[in-house]
Short mmCIF file of C-alpha atoms in Angstrom, two decimals:
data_model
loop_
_atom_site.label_atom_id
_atom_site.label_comp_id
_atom_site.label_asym_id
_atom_site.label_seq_id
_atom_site.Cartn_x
_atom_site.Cartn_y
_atom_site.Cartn_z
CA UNK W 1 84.59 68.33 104.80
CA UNK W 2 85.35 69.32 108.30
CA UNK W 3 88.91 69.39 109.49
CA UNK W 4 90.04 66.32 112.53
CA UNK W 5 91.08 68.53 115.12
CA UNK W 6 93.30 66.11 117.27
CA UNK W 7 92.00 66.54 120.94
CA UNK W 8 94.50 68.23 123.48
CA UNK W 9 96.30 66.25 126.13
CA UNK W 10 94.16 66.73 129.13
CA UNK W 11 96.67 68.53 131.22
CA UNK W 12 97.12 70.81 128.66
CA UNK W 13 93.80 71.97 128.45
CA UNK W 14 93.39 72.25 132.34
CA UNK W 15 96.54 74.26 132.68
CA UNK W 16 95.15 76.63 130.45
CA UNK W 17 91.42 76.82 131.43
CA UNK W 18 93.19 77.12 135.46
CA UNK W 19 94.82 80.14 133.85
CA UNK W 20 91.52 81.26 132.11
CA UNK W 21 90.20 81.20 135.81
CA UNK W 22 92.94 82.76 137.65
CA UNK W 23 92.38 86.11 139.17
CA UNK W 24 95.38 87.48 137.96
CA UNK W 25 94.52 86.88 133.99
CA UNK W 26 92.87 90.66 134.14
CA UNK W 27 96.20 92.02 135.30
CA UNK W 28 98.82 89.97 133.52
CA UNK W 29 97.15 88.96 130.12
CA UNK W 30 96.93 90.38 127.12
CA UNK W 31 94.81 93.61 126.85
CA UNK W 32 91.53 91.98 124.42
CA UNK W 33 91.79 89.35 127.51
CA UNK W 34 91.93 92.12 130.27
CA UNK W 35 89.24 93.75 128.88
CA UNK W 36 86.78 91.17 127.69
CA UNK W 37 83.79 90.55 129.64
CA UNK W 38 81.59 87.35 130.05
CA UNK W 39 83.03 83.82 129.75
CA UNK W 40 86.12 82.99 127.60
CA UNK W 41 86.56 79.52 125.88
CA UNK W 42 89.51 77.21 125.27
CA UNK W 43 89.04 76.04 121.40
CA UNK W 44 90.37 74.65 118.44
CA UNK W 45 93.79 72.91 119.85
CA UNK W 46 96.29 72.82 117.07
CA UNK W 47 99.39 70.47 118.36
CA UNK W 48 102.84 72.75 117.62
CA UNK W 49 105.78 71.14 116.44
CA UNK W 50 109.26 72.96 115.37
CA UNK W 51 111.04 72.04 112.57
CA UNK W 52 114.89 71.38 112.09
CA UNK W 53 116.65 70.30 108.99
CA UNK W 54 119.44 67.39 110.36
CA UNK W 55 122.95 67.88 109.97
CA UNK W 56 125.18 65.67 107.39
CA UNK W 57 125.99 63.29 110.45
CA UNK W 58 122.90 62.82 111.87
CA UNK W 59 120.82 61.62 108.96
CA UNK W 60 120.31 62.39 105.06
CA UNK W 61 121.36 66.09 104.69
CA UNK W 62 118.41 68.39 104.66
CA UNK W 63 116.01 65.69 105.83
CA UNK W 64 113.03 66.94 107.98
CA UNK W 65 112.98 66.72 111.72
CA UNK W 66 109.64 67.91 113.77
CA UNK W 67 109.20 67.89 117.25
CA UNK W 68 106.28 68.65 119.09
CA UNK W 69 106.99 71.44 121.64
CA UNK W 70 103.67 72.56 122.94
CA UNK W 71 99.95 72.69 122.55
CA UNK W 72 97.88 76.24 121.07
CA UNK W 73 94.44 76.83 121.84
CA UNK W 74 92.23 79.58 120.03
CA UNK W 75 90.49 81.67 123.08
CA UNK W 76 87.07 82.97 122.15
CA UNK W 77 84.51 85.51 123.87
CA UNK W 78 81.64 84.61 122.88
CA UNK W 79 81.72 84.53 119.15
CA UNK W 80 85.35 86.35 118.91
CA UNK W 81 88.45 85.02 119.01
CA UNK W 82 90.49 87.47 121.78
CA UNK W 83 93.34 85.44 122.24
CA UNK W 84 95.79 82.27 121.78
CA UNK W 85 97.31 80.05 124.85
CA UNK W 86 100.33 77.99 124.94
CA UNK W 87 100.97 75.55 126.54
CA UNK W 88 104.45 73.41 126.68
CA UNK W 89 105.75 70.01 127.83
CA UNK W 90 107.70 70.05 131.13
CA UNK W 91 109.48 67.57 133.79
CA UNK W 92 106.18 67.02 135.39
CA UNK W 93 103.59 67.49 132.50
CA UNK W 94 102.12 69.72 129.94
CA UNK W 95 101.81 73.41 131.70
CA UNK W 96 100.40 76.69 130.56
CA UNK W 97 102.80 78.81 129.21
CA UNK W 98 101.51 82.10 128.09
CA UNK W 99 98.77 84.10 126.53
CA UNK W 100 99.31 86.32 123.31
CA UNK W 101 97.81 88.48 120.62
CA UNK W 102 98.69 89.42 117.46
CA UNK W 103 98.87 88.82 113.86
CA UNK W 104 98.78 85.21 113.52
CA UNK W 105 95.92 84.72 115.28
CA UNK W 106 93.47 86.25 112.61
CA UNK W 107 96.20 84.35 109.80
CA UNK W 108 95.34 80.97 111.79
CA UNK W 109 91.63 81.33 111.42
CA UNK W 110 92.08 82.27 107.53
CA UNK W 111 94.08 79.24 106.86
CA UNK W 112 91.76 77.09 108.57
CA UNK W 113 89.18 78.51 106.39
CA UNK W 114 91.26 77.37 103.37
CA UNK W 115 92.34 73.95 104.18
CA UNK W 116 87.94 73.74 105.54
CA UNK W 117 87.26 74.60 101.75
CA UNK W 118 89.48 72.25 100.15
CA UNK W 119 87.28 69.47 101.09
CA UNK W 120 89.97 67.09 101.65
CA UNK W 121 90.15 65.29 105.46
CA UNK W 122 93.27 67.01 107.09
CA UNK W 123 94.41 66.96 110.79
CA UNK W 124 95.43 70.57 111.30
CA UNK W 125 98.70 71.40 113.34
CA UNK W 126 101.23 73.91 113.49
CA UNK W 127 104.80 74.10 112.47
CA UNK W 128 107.18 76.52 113.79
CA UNK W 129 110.57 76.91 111.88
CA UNK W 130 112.28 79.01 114.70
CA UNK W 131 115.29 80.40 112.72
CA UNK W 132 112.92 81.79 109.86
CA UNK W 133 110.81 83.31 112.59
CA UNK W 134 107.88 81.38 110.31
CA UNK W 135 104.69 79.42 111.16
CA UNK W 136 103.04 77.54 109.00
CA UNK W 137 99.65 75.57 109.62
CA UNK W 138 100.56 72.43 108.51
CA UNK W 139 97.52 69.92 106.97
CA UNK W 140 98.63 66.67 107.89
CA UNK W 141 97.11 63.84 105.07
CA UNK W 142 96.39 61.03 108.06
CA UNK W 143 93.50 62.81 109.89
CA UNK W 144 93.70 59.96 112.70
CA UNK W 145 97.58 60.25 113.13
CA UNK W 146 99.15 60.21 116.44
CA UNK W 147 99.30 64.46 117.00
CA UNK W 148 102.14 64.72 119.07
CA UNK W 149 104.33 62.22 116.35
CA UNK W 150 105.57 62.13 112.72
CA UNK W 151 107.53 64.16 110.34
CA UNK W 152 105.99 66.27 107.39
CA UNK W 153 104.97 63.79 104.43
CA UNK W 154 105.77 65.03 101.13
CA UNK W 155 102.14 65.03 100.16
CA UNK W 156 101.42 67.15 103.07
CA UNK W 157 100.26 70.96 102.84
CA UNK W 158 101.76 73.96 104.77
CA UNK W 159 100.00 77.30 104.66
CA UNK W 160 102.76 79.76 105.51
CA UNK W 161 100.78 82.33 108.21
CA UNK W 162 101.53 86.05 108.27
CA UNK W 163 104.00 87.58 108.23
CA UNK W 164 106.10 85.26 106.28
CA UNK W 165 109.63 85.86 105.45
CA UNK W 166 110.86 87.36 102.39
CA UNK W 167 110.18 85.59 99.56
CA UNK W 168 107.01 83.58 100.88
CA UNK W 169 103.75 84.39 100.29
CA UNK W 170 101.54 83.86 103.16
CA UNK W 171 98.35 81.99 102.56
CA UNK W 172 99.54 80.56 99.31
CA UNK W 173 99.16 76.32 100.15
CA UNK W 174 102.43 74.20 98.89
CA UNK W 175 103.23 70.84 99.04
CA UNK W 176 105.86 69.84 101.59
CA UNK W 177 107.51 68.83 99.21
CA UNK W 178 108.05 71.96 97.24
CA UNK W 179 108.73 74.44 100.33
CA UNK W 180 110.93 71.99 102.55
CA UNK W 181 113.70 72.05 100.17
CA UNK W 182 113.42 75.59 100.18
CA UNK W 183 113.41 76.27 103.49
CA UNK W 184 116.39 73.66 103.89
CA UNK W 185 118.66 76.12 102.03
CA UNK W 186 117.90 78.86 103.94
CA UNK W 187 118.71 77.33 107.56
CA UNK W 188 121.48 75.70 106.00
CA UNK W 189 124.48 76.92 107.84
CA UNK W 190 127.04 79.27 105.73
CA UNK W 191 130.07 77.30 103.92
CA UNK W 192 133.39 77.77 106.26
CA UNK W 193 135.68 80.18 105.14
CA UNK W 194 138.32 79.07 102.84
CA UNK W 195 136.58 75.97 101.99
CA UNK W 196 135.67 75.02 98.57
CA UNK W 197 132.16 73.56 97.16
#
């Protein structure tokens, strides 16, 4: 069953196909970008939110808090994928942010292979858990959700991308809730000094 890939806000996507089109994306991109030839694409938007556990005062202690900070694109050549874009919320609108390479663009397209061979109707996204320097592509259960809203359900899947941190395989599925909590006790901050548990 095909994954619902939630369609882009429209600014986004200009923003980054105007970049796509600039004459400076041979000189200031990445170097697969500088040196691809023919058109390039803008595909596959995956929504990004970032992840926070709340504090004791703010809500239930180690209760999940997303917000959506931006909007990632897959850029293709032809067949290839070169290339992802960001693109973030500002004052004035969604703008393009930055091109980039690396590892977790080829980990993306894996996972999205896996949650495409589960058969079950997910709407894709990413979540970012900043202080773990983690990203996980997150399979949301309500494939016609609101993108840009919502927190992780329980019953949702996240497919850590590589690298991982220590201790969590990338590309191994879990239930939300089975890695939140762990995740929760790692960006838990450190006891005071002198105080007792």
């Amino acid at each position: 069953m095909p994954l619902h890939v939630s369609q882009a806000p429209t600014p986004a996507l200009h923003s980054v196909l105007a970049a796509l089109g600039s004459p400076t994306l041979r000189e200031a991109s990445t170097p697969a970008l500088r040196s691809a030839e023919g058109p390039l694409s803008a595909e596959l938007p995956l929504p990004v939110h970032v992840l926070g556990v709340t504090a004791p005062a703010d809500g239930p202690a180690g209760a999940p808090a997303t917000r959506l900070a931006g909007w990632r694109f897959l850029i293709r050549g032809g067949e290839v994928t070169l290339a992802a874009a960001d693109t973030l919320r500002t004052a004035g609108g969604w703008t393009f942010s930055h091109f980039f390479e690396g590892p977790y663009l080829t980990s993306t397209e894996r996972a999205l292979r896996q949650a495409e061979a589960s058969g079950s109707p997910w709407q894709p996204r990413l979540l970012s858990v900043p202080e773990l320097y983690m990203l996980t592509l997150w399979l949301h259960g309500d494939p016609d959700a609101d993108p840009a809203l919502g927190a992780p359900d329980p019953a949702d899947v996240l497919i850590p991308l590589a690298p991982a941190p220590p201790g969590i395989a990338a590309h191994r599925p879990h239930r939300v809730a089975d890695l939140l909590p762990r995740l929760a006790v790692r960006l838990a901050p450190p006891p005071l000094l002198g105080s007792t548990a």
